Each structure stands twice: as structure tokens, then as C-alpha cells.
Amino acid sequence: MTATMSRDAEQAGQGTQTLTIAKGLNLGLRAAMEADNKVILLGEDIGRLGGVFRVTDGLQKDFGEERVLDTPLSESGIIGAAIGLAVRGYRPVCEIQFDGFIFPGFDQIISQLAKLHYRSEGRISVPVVVRVPYGGGIGAVEHHSESPESLFCHIAGLKVVSCSNATDAYWMMQQAIASDDPVMFFEPKRRYWEKADVDTTAEPGPLMASRLVRRGDQNTTKRATLVSYGPQMRTCLDAATAAAEDGVSLDVIDLRSLSPLSLEPVFESVRRTGRLVMVTEAPSESSISSEVAARVQQECFYSLEAPVHRVTGFDTPYPPAKLEEHYLPDLDRVLYAVDQTLAY
């Protein structure tokens, strides 16, 4: 074990510490690799470079080139190789360098990865994790700021999750790797450097579960529920803080699991508040936000005091960097939606 590995291994077991989301992912990958020598990482520039966002920094040096593989620029090849490794008993973790690069590997994910377990009548498991840095806000060029998560939520056989903070980054990565099902793991890249205190010795909650992260004041009549995931969670928490200054109480819920959806905490909150605002960077058409809105309407119809409002990206291709501030949901758009739902 190298000195660097010793320091990081020691850091992973220190209890509560301050980590960025990127470091939480890194330590989560490290913990999984230390626990199981069948865990293998593969992707473009993830070895010597440590990945474009340095999420795999130091892992090839410590675990070797046979467990942290720098691949050719071929997303289809990366996913295909991972499927073969998984069938032979390994637990591959693929990195897709940017969200918009995933489409060359789409056929392998949909036609093979999602279907092998079902096709084999349960005889074959394909425990593959596909890491996807996603979302906008980094001033990037075309194909680097997409939010394609809903595409994968339509596909039976895949689990789809997204972390929004360093604690979930650390624990959800390990849980996804331990899963015997293929997991699409979406990482909010513009939030990679946001910090939080992480207890690396605590018992984590379940992977496929949403969570109430802020409970509003129940003693006010001006109440609503904000639901989001990934990069927009920070915006929603900021909106709840700003709204509280005006006497508006907001519950904030992080979906975490996008497929299958875990909506019971959402239903419980909406039954208390009577109002729902769903926030996501992805376009609104045929999306996770539309599914949440439909399910809440079905389950909480007699509790709703206003229509469900959605704050989303627009139904256009992602714009050039100089226009992305107009495309992405921001504090003003979220608070405006809250005002609209309270006006009923």
C-alpha cells in the first residue's frame, strides 16, 4: 500500500470529515475496491489523469492498471466490455466522461445491459455501474451539459440514481456497486466541489429511497413542497431559506432514486402542505417531473389546493454557454412558481 493509499484509506475511516462531492465519490470508489477485488474501473482518461473532474484521482496508482483501465474513445466499447466483465463475475464501474457522450453506448445499455438478466430468466446478473457526470452550469460547449436521465428511466431493467451531496456521493456509490442490478449513476458535475460534513462510519439509508432534507414550519398556512434531485437540490434549499424570510414554509425532498421512484415521502409532504413544485434541469416533456406530477395528482388529489407546478429546463437543445443562465432553473424561477401555487 502506497503512502497516498494509506492516507486515503485512513481518511475513509475517520468518521466525520469535510468532503466535496468529487472526493466523496472518490472515497466511495476506493472503499468498494478495497472491499472487493472484483471491482474494476474503466473509462476515458480515468487512470493516469484521474478523470476530467479528478473523481478517480490516485486510484490507478494505488490499485494498478489492471483494475483502473484507460480505455479508447469508444463509449460502446466501454459498456460492451463492462457487460462481458460482469457476466464473468466482475463488478465494473464505467465512467462516461460527459453526459452527451453516452449516446454512442446507448444501444449496449438498452439492448444488452438492461435485458440480460430478464433474457436469461435470472440466470445471469450484470452488476455494472455507469457513472454519468450530467447537467449544465459549467460554461461548456455542445454535448457537455445534457440532462438525459429520463431516457434511462423509461427502460425496464435499469436502476437510475442521482446524488446531490457529498454524503450521498460516498454511500450511494458503494451501494450501487454492491447492487446485482445495473445502475445508472448520475453525478451533478457543477456541484462536484461543494462541501459537506460526511460521517464515513455511519449506517447509510437504502439506495432506492427519496429523503425529506428540510421540513418546513407547520405552524404557518403558507406552505408548499419542493421536490428535486441532483444539481437543483442546492437551488431548492436556497429557495426554502429565502422563502422563510417572507413567512413561507417549504418542505424540500431529494428524490435520489429516479427509477424506481420512491414517492411516499413526497405524498406525505403534499398531504401536509397541499402544494407541490417540482424542479429539474431536464426538459419538461415526457420527463421525471411529469411522472412525479401525475403520481402526486393520483395519490393526493383530495389534498391538493393548487395544480402541481414544474420548473424545468426548456424543450430545446441545450443552449450555448452564454445563454445557459436563461435556460437553467434558478432561485427567481423557483420562488415565482412557489408564489403561483400559493396564489390559488
Coordinates of N, CA, C and O in Angstrom, one line a residue, residues 201-266:
T201 N -18.5 6.5 8.8 CA -18.7 5.3 9.7 C -20.2 5.1 10.0 O -20.5 4.1 10.6
A202 N -21.0 6.0 9.6 CA -22.5 5.9 9.9 C -23.1 4.8 9.0 O -22.6 4.4 8.0
E203 N -24.3 4.4 9.5 CA -25.0 3.4 8.7 C -25.9 4.1 7.7 O -26.7 4.9 8.0
P204 N -25.6 3.9 6.4 CA -26.4 4.6 5.3 C -27.8 4.1 5.2 O -28.1 3.0 5.6
G205 N -28.7 5.0 4.7 CA -30.0 4.6 4.4 C -30.1 3.8 3.1 O -29.0 3.6 2.5
P206 N -31.2 3.3 2.7 CA -31.3 2.5 1.5 C -31.0 3.3 0.2 O -31.2 4.5 0.2
L207 N -30.5 2.7 -0.8 CA -30.1 3.3 -2.0 C -31.3 3.9 -2.8 O -31.3 5.0 -3.2
M208 N -32.4 3.1 -2.9 CA -33.5 3.4 -3.7 C -34.6 4.1 -2.9 O -35.7 3.6 -2.7
A209 N -34.3 5.2 -2.3 CA -35.3 5.9 -1.4 C -35.1 7.4 -1.5 O -34.0 7.9 -1.5
S210 N -36.2 8.1 -1.6 CA -36.1 9.6 -1.5 C -36.0 10.0 0.0 O -36.2 9.2 0.9
R211 N -35.8 11.3 0.2 CA -35.5 11.8 1.5 C -36.0 13.2 1.7 O -35.7 14.1 0.9
L212 N -36.6 13.4 2.8 CA -37.0 14.8 3.2 C -35.8 15.4 3.8 O -35.3 15.0 4.9
V213 N -35.2 16.4 3.2 CA -34.0 17.0 3.6 C -34.2 18.3 4.4 O -33.3 18.8 5.1
R214 N -35.4 18.9 4.2 CA -35.7 20.1 5.0 C -37.2 20.1 5.3 O -38.0 20.0 4.3
R215 N -37.6 20.1 6.5 CA -39.0 20.2 6.9 C -39.4 21.6 7.2 O -38.8 22.3 8.0
G216 N -40.4 22.1 6.6 CA -40.9 23.4 6.8 C -41.6 23.6 8.1 O -41.9 22.6 8.8
D217 N -41.9 24.8 8.5 CA -42.7 25.2 9.7 C -44.1 24.8 9.4 O -44.8 25.4 8.6
Q218 N -44.7 23.9 10.3 CA -46.0 23.5 10.1 C -47.0 24.5 10.7 O -48.3 24.2 10.7
N219 N -46.6 25.5 11.4 CA -47.4 26.5 12.1 C -47.8 27.6 11.2 O -48.4 28.6 11.7
T220 N -47.5 27.6 9.9 CA -48.0 28.6 9.0 C -48.9 28.1 8.0 O -48.8 26.9 7.6
T221 N -49.8 28.9 7.4 CA -50.7 28.5 6.4 C -50.1 28.6 5.0 O -50.6 28.0 4.1
K222 N -49.0 29.3 4.9 CA -48.3 29.5 3.6 C -47.3 28.4 3.4 O -46.1 28.6 3.9
R223 N -47.7 27.2 2.9 CA -46.8 26.1 2.8 C -46.8 25.5 1.4 O -47.8 25.5 0.7
A224 N -45.7 24.8 1.1 CA -45.6 24.1 -0.2 C -44.5 23.1 -0.1 O -43.7 23.1 0.9
T225 N -44.5 22.1 -1.0 CA -43.4 21.1 -1.1 C -42.6 21.3 -2.3 O -43.1 21.5 -3.4
L226 N -41.3 21.4 -2.2 CA -40.3 21.4 -3.3 C -39.7 20.0 -3.4 O -39.2 19.5 -2.5
V227 N -39.7 19.5 -4.7 CA -39.1 18.2 -4.9 C -38.1 18.4 -6.1 O -38.4 19.0 -7.1
S228 N -36.9 17.8 -5.9 CA -35.9 17.9 -6.9 C -34.9 16.7 -6.7 O -35.2 15.8 -6.0
Y229 N -33.8 16.8 -7.4 CA -32.7 15.8 -7.3 C -31.5 16.4 -8.0 O -31.5 17.4 -8.7
G230 N -30.3 15.8 -7.6 CA -29.1 16.2 -8.3 C -28.7 17.7 -8.2 O -28.8 18.3 -7.1
P231 N -28.4 18.3 -9.3 CA -27.9 19.7 -9.3 C -28.8 20.7 -8.8 O -28.4 21.8 -8.3
Q232 N -30.1 20.5 -8.9 CA -31.1 21.5 -8.5 C -31.5 21.5 -7.0 O -32.2 22.3 -6.5
M233 N -30.9 20.5 -6.3 CA -31.2 20.5 -4.8 C -30.7 21.7 -4.1 O -31.3 22.2 -3.2
R234 N -29.5 22.2 -4.5 CA -28.9 23.4 -3.9 C -29.8 24.6 -4.2 O -30.1 25.4 -3.2
T235 N -30.4 24.7 -5.4 CA -31.3 25.8 -5.7 C -32.5 25.7 -4.8 O -33.0 26.7 -4.3
C236 N -33.1 24.5 -4.6 CA -34.3 24.4 -3.8 C -34.1 24.7 -2.4 O -34.9 25.3 -1.7
L237 N -32.9 24.3 -1.8 CA -32.6 24.6 -0.4 C -32.4 26.1 -0.2 O -32.9 26.7 0.8
D238 N -31.8 26.7 -1.2 CA -31.6 28.2 -1.2 C -33.0 28.9 -1.3 O -33.3 29.9 -0.6
A239 N -33.9 28.3 -2.1 CA -35.3 28.9 -2.2 C -36.0 28.8 -0.9 O -36.8 29.7 -0.5
A240 N -35.9 27.6 -0.2 CA -36.6 27.4 1.1 C -36.1 28.4 2.1 O -36.9 29.0 2.9
T241 N -34.8 28.7 2.1 CA -34.2 29.7 3.0 C -34.8 31.1 2.7 O -35.2 31.8 3.6
A242 N -34.8 31.4 1.4 CA -35.3 32.8 1.0 C -36.8 32.9 1.3 O -37.2 34.0 1.8
A243 N -37.5 31.8 1.0 CA -39.0 31.9 1.3 C -39.3 32.1 2.7 O -40.3 32.8 3.1
A244 N -38.5 31.4 3.6 CA -38.8 31.5 5.0 C -38.7 33.0 5.5 O -39.4 33.3 6.5
E245 N -37.9 33.8 4.9 CA -37.8 35.2 5.3 C -39.1 35.9 5.0 O -39.3 37.0 5.7
D246 N -39.9 35.4 4.1 CA -41.2 36.0 3.8 C -42.4 35.3 4.4 O -43.5 35.5 4.1
G247 N -42.1 34.4 5.4 CA -43.1 33.7 6.1 C -43.7 32.5 5.3 O -44.8 32.0 5.7
V248 N -43.0 32.0 4.3 CA -43.4 30.9 3.5 C -42.6 29.6 3.9 O -41.4 29.7 3.9
S249 N -43.3 28.6 4.3 CA -42.7 27.3 4.7 C -42.6 26.3 3.6 O -43.6 26.0 3.0
L250 N -41.4 25.8 3.3 CA -41.2 24.9 2.2 C -40.6 23.6 2.8 O -39.5 23.6 3.4
D251 N -41.3 22.4 2.5 CA -40.6 21.1 2.6 C -39.7 21.0 1.4 O -40.1 21.3 0.3
V252 N -38.5 20.4 1.6 CA -37.7 20.1 0.4 C -37.3 18.6 0.4 O -36.8 18.1 1.5
I253 N -37.6 17.9 -0.7 CA -37.4 16.5 -0.8 C -36.4 16.2 -1.9 O -36.6 16.7 -3.0
D254 N -35.4 15.4 -1.7 CA -34.5 14.9 -2.6 C -34.9 13.5 -3.1 O -34.9 12.6 -2.3
L255 N -35.2 13.4 -4.4 CA -35.7 12.1 -4.9 C -34.6 11.0 -4.8 O -34.9 9.8 -4.5
R256 N -33.4 11.3 -5.1 CA -32.2 10.4 -5.1 C -32.4 9.2 -6.0 O -31.6 9.0 -6.9
S257 N -33.5 8.4 -5.9 CA -33.8 7.3 -6.8 C -34.7 7.8 -7.9 O -35.9 8.2 -7.5
L258 N -34.3 7.8 -9.1 CA -35.1 8.3 -10.2 C -35.9 7.2 -10.9 O -36.9 7.4 -11.5
S259 N -35.4 5.9 -10.8 CA -36.1 4.8 -11.3 C -35.6 3.5 -10.6 O -34.4 3.2 -10.7
P260 N -36.4 2.9 -9.7 CA -37.8 3.2 -9.5 C -37.9 4.5 -8.6 O -37.0 4.7 -7.8
L261 N -39.0 5.2 -8.8 CA -39.3 6.4 -7.9 C -39.7 5.9 -6.5 O -40.5 4.9 -6.4
S262 N -39.3 6.6 -5.5 CA -39.7 6.4 -4.1 C -40.5 7.6 -3.7 O -39.9 8.6 -3.2
L263 N -41.8 7.6 -3.8 CA -42.6 8.8 -3.7 C -43.4 8.9 -2.4 O -44.1 9.9 -2.2
E264 N -43.3 8.0 -1.5 CA -44.1 8.1 -0.3 C -43.8 9.3 0.5 O -44.7 10.0 1.0
P265 N -42.5 9.7 0.7 CA -42.2 10.9 1.4 C -42.8 12.2 0.7 O -43.2 13.1 1.4
V266 N -42.9 12.1 -0.6 CA -43.5 13.2 -1.4 C -45.0 13.3 -1.1 O -45.5 14.3 -0.8

